[in-house]
CSV table of C-alpha atoms in Angstrom, one decimal:
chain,number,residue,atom,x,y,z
A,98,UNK,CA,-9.3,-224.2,-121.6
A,99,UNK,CA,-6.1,-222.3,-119.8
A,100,UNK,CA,-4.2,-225.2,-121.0
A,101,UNK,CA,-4.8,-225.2,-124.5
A,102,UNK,CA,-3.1,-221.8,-124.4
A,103,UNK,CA,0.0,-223.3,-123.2
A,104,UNK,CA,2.5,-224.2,-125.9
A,105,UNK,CA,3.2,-227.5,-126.3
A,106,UNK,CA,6.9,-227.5,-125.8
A,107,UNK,CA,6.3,-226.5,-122.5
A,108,UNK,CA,5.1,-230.2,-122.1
A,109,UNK,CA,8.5,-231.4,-123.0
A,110,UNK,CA,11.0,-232.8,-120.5
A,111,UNK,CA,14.6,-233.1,-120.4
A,112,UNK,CA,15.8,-236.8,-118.1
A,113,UNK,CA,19.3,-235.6,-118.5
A,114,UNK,CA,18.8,-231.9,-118.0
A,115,UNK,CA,16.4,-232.7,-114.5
A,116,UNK,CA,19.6,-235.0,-113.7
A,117,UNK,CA,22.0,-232.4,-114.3
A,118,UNK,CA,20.0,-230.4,-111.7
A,119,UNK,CA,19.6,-233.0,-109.0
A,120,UNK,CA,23.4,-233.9,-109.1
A,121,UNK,CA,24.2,-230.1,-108.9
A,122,UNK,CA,21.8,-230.0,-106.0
A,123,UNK,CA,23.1,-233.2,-104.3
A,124,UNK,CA,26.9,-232.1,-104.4
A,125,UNK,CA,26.2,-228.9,-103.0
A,126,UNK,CA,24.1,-230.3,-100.0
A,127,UNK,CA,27.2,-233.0,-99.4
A,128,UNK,CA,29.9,-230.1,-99.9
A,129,UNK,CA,28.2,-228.2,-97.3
A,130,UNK,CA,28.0,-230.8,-95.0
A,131,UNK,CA,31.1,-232.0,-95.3
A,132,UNK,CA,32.4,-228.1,-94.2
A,133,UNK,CA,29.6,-228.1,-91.4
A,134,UNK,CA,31.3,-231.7,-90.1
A,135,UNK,CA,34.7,-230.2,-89.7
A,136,UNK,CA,34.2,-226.9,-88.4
A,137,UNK,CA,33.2,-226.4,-84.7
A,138,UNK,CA,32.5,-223.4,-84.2
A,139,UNK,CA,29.2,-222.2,-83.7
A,140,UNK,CA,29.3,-218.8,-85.5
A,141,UNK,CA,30.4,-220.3,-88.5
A,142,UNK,CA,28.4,-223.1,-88.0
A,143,UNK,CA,24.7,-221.6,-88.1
A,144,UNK,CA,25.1,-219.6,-91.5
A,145,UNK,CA,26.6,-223.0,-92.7
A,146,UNK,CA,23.2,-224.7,-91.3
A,147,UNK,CA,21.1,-222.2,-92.6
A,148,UNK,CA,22.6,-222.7,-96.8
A,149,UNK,CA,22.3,-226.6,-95.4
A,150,UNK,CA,18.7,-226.3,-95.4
A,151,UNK,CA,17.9,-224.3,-98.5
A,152,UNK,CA,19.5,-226.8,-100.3
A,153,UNK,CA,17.2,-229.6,-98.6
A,154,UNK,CA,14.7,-227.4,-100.1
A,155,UNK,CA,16.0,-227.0,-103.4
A,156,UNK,CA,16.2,-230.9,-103.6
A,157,UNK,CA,12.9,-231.0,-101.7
A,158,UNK,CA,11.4,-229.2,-104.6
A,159,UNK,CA,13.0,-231.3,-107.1
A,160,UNK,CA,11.5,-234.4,-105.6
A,161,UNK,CA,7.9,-232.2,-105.8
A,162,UNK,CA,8.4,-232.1,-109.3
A,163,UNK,CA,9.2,-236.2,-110.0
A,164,UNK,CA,6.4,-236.8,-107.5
A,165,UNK,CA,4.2,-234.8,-110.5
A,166,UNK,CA,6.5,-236.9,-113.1
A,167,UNK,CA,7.6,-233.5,-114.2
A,168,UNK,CA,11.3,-234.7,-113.6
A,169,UNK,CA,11.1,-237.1,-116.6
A,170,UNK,CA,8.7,-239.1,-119.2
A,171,UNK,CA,10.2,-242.4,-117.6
A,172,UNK,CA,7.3,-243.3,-114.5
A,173,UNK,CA,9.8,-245.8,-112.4
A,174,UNK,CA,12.8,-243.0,-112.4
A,175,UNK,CA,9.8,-240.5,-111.0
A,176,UNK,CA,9.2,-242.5,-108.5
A,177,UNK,CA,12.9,-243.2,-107.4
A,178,UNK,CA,13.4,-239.6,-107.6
A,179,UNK,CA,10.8,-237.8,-105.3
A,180,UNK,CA,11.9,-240.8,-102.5
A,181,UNK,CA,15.3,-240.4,-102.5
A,182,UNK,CA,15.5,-236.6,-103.0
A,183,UNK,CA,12.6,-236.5,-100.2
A,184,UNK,CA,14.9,-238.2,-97.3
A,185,UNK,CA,16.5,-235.1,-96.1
A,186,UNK,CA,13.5,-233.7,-95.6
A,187,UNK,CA,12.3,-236.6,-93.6
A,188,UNK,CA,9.2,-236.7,-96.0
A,189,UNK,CA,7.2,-239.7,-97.2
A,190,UNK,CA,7.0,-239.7,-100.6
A,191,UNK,CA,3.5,-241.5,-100.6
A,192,UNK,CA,1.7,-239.7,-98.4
A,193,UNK,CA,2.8,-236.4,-100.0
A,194,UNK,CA,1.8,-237.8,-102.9
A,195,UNK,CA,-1.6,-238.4,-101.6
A,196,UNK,CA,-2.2,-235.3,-99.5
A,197,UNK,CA,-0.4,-232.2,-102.2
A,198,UNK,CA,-1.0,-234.1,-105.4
A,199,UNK,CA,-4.5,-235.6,-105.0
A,200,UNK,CA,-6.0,-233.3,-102.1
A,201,UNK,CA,-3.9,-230.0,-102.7
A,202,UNK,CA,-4.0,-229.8,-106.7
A,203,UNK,CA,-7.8,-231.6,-107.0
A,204,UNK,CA,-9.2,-229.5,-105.1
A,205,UNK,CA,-6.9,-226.3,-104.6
A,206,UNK,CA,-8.7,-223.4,-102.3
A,207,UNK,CA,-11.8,-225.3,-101.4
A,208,UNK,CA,-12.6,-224.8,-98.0
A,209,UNK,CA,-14.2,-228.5,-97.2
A,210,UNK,CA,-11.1,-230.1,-99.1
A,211,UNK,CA,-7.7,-228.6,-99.1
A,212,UNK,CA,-6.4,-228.3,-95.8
A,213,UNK,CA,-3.4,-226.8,-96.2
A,214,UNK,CA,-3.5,-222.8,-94.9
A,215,UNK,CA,-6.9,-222.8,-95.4
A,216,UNK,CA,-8.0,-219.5,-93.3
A,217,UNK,CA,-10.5,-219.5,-90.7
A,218,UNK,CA,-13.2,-217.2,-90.7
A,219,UNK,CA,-13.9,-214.7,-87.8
A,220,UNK,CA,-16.5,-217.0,-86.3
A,221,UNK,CA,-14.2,-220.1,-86.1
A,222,UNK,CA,-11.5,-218.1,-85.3
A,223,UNK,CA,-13.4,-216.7,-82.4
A,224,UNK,CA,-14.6,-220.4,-81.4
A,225,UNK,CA,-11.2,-221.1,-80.6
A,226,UNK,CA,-9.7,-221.8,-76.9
A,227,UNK,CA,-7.0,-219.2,-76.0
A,228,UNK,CA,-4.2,-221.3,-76.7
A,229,UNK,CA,-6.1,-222.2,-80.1
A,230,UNK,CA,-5.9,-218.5,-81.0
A,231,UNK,CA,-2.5,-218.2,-79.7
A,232,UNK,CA,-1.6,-220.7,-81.6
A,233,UNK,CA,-3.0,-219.5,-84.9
A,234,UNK,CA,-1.4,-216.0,-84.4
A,235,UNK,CA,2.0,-217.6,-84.1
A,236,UNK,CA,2.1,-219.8,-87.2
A,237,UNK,CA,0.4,-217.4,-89.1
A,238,UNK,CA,3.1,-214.8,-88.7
A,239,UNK,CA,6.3,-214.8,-90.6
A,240,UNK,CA,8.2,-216.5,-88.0
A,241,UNK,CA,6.0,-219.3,-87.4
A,242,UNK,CA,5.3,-220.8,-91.0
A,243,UNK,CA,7.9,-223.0,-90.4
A,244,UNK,CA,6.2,-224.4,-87.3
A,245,UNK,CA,3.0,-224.8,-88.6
A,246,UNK,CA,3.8,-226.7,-91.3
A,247,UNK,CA,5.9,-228.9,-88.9
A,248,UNK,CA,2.4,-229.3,-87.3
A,249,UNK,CA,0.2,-229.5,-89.8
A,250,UNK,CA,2.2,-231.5,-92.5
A,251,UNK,CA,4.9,-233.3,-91.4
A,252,UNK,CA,3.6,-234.6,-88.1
A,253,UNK,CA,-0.2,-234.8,-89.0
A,254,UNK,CA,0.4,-236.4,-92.5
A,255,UNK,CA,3.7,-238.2,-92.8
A,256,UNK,CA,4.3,-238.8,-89.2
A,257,UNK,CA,0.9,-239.9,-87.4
A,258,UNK,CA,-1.2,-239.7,-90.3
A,259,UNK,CA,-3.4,-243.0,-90.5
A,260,UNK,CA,-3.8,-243.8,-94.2
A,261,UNK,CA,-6.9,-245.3,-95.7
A,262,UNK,CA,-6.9,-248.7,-96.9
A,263,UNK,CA,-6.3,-247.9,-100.5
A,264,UNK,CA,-2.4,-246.3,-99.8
A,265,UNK,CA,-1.9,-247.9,-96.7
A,266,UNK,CA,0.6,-250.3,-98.5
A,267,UNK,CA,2.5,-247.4,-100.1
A,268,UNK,CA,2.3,-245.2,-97.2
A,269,UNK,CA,3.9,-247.5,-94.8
A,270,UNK,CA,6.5,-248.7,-97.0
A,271,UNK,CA,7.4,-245.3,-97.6
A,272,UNK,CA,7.2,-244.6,-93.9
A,273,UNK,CA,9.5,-247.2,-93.0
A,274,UNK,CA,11.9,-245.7,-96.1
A,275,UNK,CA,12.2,-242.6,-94.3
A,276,UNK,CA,12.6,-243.9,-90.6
A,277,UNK,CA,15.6,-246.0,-91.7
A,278,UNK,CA,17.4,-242.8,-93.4
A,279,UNK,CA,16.3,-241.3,-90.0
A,280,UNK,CA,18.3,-243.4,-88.0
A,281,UNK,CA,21.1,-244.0,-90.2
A,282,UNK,CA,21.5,-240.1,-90.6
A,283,UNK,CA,21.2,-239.5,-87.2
A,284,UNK,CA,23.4,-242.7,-85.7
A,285,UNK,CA,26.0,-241.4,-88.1
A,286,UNK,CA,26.3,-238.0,-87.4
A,287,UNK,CA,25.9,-239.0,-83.6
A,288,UNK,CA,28.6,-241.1,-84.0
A,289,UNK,CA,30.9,-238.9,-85.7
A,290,UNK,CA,30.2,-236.1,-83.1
A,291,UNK,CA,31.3,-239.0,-80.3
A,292,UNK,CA,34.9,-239.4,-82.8
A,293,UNK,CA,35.7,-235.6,-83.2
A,294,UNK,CA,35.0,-234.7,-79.2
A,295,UNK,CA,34.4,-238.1,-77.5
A,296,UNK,CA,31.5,-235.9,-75.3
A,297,UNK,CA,27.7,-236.5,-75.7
A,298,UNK,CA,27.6,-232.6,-76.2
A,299,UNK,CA,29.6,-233.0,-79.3
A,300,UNK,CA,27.2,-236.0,-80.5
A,301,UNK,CA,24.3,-233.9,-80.2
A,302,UNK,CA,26.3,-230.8,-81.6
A,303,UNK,CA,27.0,-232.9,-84.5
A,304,UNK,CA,23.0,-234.1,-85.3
A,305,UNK,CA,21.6,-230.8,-85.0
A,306,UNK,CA,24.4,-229.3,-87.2
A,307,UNK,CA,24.0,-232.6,-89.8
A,308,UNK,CA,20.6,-233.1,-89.4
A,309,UNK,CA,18.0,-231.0,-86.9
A,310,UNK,CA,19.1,-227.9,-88.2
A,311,UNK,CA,19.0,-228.0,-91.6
A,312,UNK,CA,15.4,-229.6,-91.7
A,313,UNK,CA,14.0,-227.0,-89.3
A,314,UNK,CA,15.6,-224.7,-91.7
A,315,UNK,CA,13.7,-226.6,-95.1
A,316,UNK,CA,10.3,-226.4,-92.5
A,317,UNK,CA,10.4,-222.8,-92.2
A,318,UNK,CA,11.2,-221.9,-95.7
A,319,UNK,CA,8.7,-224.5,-97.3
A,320,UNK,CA,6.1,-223.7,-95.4
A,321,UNK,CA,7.0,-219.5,-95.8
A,322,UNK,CA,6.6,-220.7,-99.6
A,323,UNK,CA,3.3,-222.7,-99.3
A,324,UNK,CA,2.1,-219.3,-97.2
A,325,UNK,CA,2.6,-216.6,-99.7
A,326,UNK,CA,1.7,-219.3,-102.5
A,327,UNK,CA,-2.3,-219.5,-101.1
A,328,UNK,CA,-2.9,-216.4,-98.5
A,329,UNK,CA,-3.2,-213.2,-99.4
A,330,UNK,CA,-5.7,-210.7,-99.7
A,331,UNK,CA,-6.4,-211.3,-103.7
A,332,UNK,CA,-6.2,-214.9,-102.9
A,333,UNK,CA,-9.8,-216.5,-102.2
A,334,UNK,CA,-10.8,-219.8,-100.9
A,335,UNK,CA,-13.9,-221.2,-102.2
A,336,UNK,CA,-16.9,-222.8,-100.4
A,337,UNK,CA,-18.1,-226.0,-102.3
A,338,UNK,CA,-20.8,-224.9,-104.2
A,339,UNK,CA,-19.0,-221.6,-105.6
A,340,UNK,CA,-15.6,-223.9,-105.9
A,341,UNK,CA,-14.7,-224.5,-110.1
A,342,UNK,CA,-11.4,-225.8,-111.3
A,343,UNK,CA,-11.1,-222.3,-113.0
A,344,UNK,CA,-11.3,-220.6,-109.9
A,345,UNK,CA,-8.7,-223.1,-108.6
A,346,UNK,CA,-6.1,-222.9,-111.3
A,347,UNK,CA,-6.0,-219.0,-112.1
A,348,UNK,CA,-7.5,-217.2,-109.3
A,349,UNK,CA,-6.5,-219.6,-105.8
A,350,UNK,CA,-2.3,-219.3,-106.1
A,351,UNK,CA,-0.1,-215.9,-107.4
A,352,UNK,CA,3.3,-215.6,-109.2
A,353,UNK,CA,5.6,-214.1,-106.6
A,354,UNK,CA,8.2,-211.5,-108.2
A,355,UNK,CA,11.7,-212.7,-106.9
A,356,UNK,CA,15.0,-212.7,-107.8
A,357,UNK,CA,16.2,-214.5,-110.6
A,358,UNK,CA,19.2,-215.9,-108.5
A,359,UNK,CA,16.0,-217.2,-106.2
A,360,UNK,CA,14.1,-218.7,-108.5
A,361,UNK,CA,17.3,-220.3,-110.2
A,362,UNK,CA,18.1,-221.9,-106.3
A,363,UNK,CA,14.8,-223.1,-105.9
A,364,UNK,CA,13.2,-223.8,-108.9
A,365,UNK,CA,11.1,-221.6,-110.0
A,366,UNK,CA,8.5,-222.9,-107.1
A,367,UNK,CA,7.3,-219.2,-107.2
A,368,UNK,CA,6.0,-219.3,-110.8
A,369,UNK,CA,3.1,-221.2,-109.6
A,370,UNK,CA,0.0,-220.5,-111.4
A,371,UNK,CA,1.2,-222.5,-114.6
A,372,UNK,CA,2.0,-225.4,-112.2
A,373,UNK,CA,-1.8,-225.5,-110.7
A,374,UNK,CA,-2.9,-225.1,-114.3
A,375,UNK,CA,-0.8,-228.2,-115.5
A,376,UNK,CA,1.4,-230.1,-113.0
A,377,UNK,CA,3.5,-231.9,-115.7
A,378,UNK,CA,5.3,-229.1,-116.6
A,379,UNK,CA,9.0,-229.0,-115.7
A,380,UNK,CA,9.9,-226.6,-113.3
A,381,UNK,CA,12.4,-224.7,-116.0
A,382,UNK,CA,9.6,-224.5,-118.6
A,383,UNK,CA,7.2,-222.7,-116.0
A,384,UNK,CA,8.4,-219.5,-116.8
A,385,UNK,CA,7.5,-219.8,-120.6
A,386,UNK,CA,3.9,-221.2,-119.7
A,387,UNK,CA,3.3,-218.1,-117.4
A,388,UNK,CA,3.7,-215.7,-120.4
A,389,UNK,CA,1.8,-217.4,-122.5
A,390,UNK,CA,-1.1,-217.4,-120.1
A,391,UNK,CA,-0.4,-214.1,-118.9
A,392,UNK,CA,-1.0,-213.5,-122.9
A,393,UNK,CA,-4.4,-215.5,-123.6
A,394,UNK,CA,-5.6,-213.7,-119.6
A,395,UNK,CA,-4.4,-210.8,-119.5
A,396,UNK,CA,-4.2,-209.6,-115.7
């Protein structure tokens, strides 16, 4: 019903345009680690870092949108895309796939499925071990987003996740797709740390500059995005019996108000009730399918 009201142009998307976007997004990233290679100095190195890893996110979320086969109407290039774009994030594209496209968006906000930020209620909160609690107070504050989604997704399902039969295949290949970047990112930054200073200080300087840094950068602002995308007070999560896809699509996510320049940088990844509602819709036509569903539901 909600998606009849979006327009079908909104359905349209652009191979060259998404192209455009990616290669914008690609030659920044190398630009800015080019600078972060050459300069030494740590003050001007950790702002450097930080821009390093929004722009792992930028292409992160480019890579979300292929995974949907929002990025173009060809399947194969899809595919191609979400890997490649997913390596600086050290993400496998299959098991994303599996967990966000199949778990997260079929079954959005309901408590026995989606796992992802799904709140605890007082009693299992209070159930918890001391750590457990401490633990849940820290990565649900601002600060620790970032480390429970380095938990909760990246090392619980892309890095020890055991797959079930049917994507096993995929998984793994993907898995092995990602270790490989791994160590080829990390033996070459290593490396060229070891030319510039000949010190194993300077190697390791050089892979957390390169590589460490900017993904614990992408962690923290992912999972600050994935936060404010599905908690809040307005925001409900469902049992299984009160759970409908209605409730999932218009009521279970928000459109955060940010600055244009922000939603420009990262896609428009805050606009993200029309992307539950249909998740073929190219990230630069979600702003058109928010008005017109702000217009058939008002409020």
């Amino acid at each position: 019903m909600v998606r009849e009201a979006i327009p079908e142009s909104c359905y349209h998307r652009s191979t060259a345009r998404s192209i455009a976007y990616a290669v914008r997004d690609l030659l920044a990233y190398g630009v800015v680690l080019t600078v972060l290679a050459l300069v030494g100095t740590w003050w001007i190195a950790l702002p450097l870092m930080l821009l390093a890893g929004l722009l792992v996110s930028a292409l992160f979320i480019l890579a979300h949108d292929a995974s949907h086969n929002a990025f173009s109407d060809r399947q194969w290039l899809n595919g191609a895309v979400a890997r490649v774009l997913m390596l600086p994030s050290l993400h496998v594209q299959a098991a994303w796939d599996l967990g966000h496209n199949r778990i997260h968006h079929g079954f959005t906000a309901r408590r026995d499925m989606d796992f992802v930020w799904r709140p605890y209620t007082a009693q299992e909160y209070q159930a918890l071990s001391r750590f457990g609690r401490l633990r849940h107070r820290f990565e649900w504050s601002w600060v620790g987003a970032g480390g429970y989604y380095l938990r909760e997704v990246w090392w619980n399902k892309m890095v020890t996740f055991t797959p079930p039969a049917r994507w096993a295949r995929a998984i793994r290949a993907d898995w092995w797709l990602v270790l490989a970047w791994t160590v080829v990112a990390s033996g070459g930054a290593m490396t060229l740390g070891w030319f510039e200073s000949g010190t194993l200080i300077g190697m390791g300087w050089m892979w957390v500059k390169l590589v460490a840094g900017p993904f614990l950068v992408f962690s923290q602002v992912i999972g600050w995005a994935v936060y404010v995308h599905h908690v809040g007070p307005e925001i409900r999560w469902w049992n299984r019996r009160e759970w409908t896809r209605w409730r999932a699509q218009m009521e279970s996510t928000t459109i955060l108000r940010v600055p244009r320049a922000l939603n420009l940088v990262f896609h428009n990844i805050f606009i993200h009730v029309p992307h539950h509602v249909e998740m073929r819709i190219p990230w630069y036509r979600l702003p058109q399918a928010a008005v017109a569903i702000e217009e058939a539901f008002p409020g």
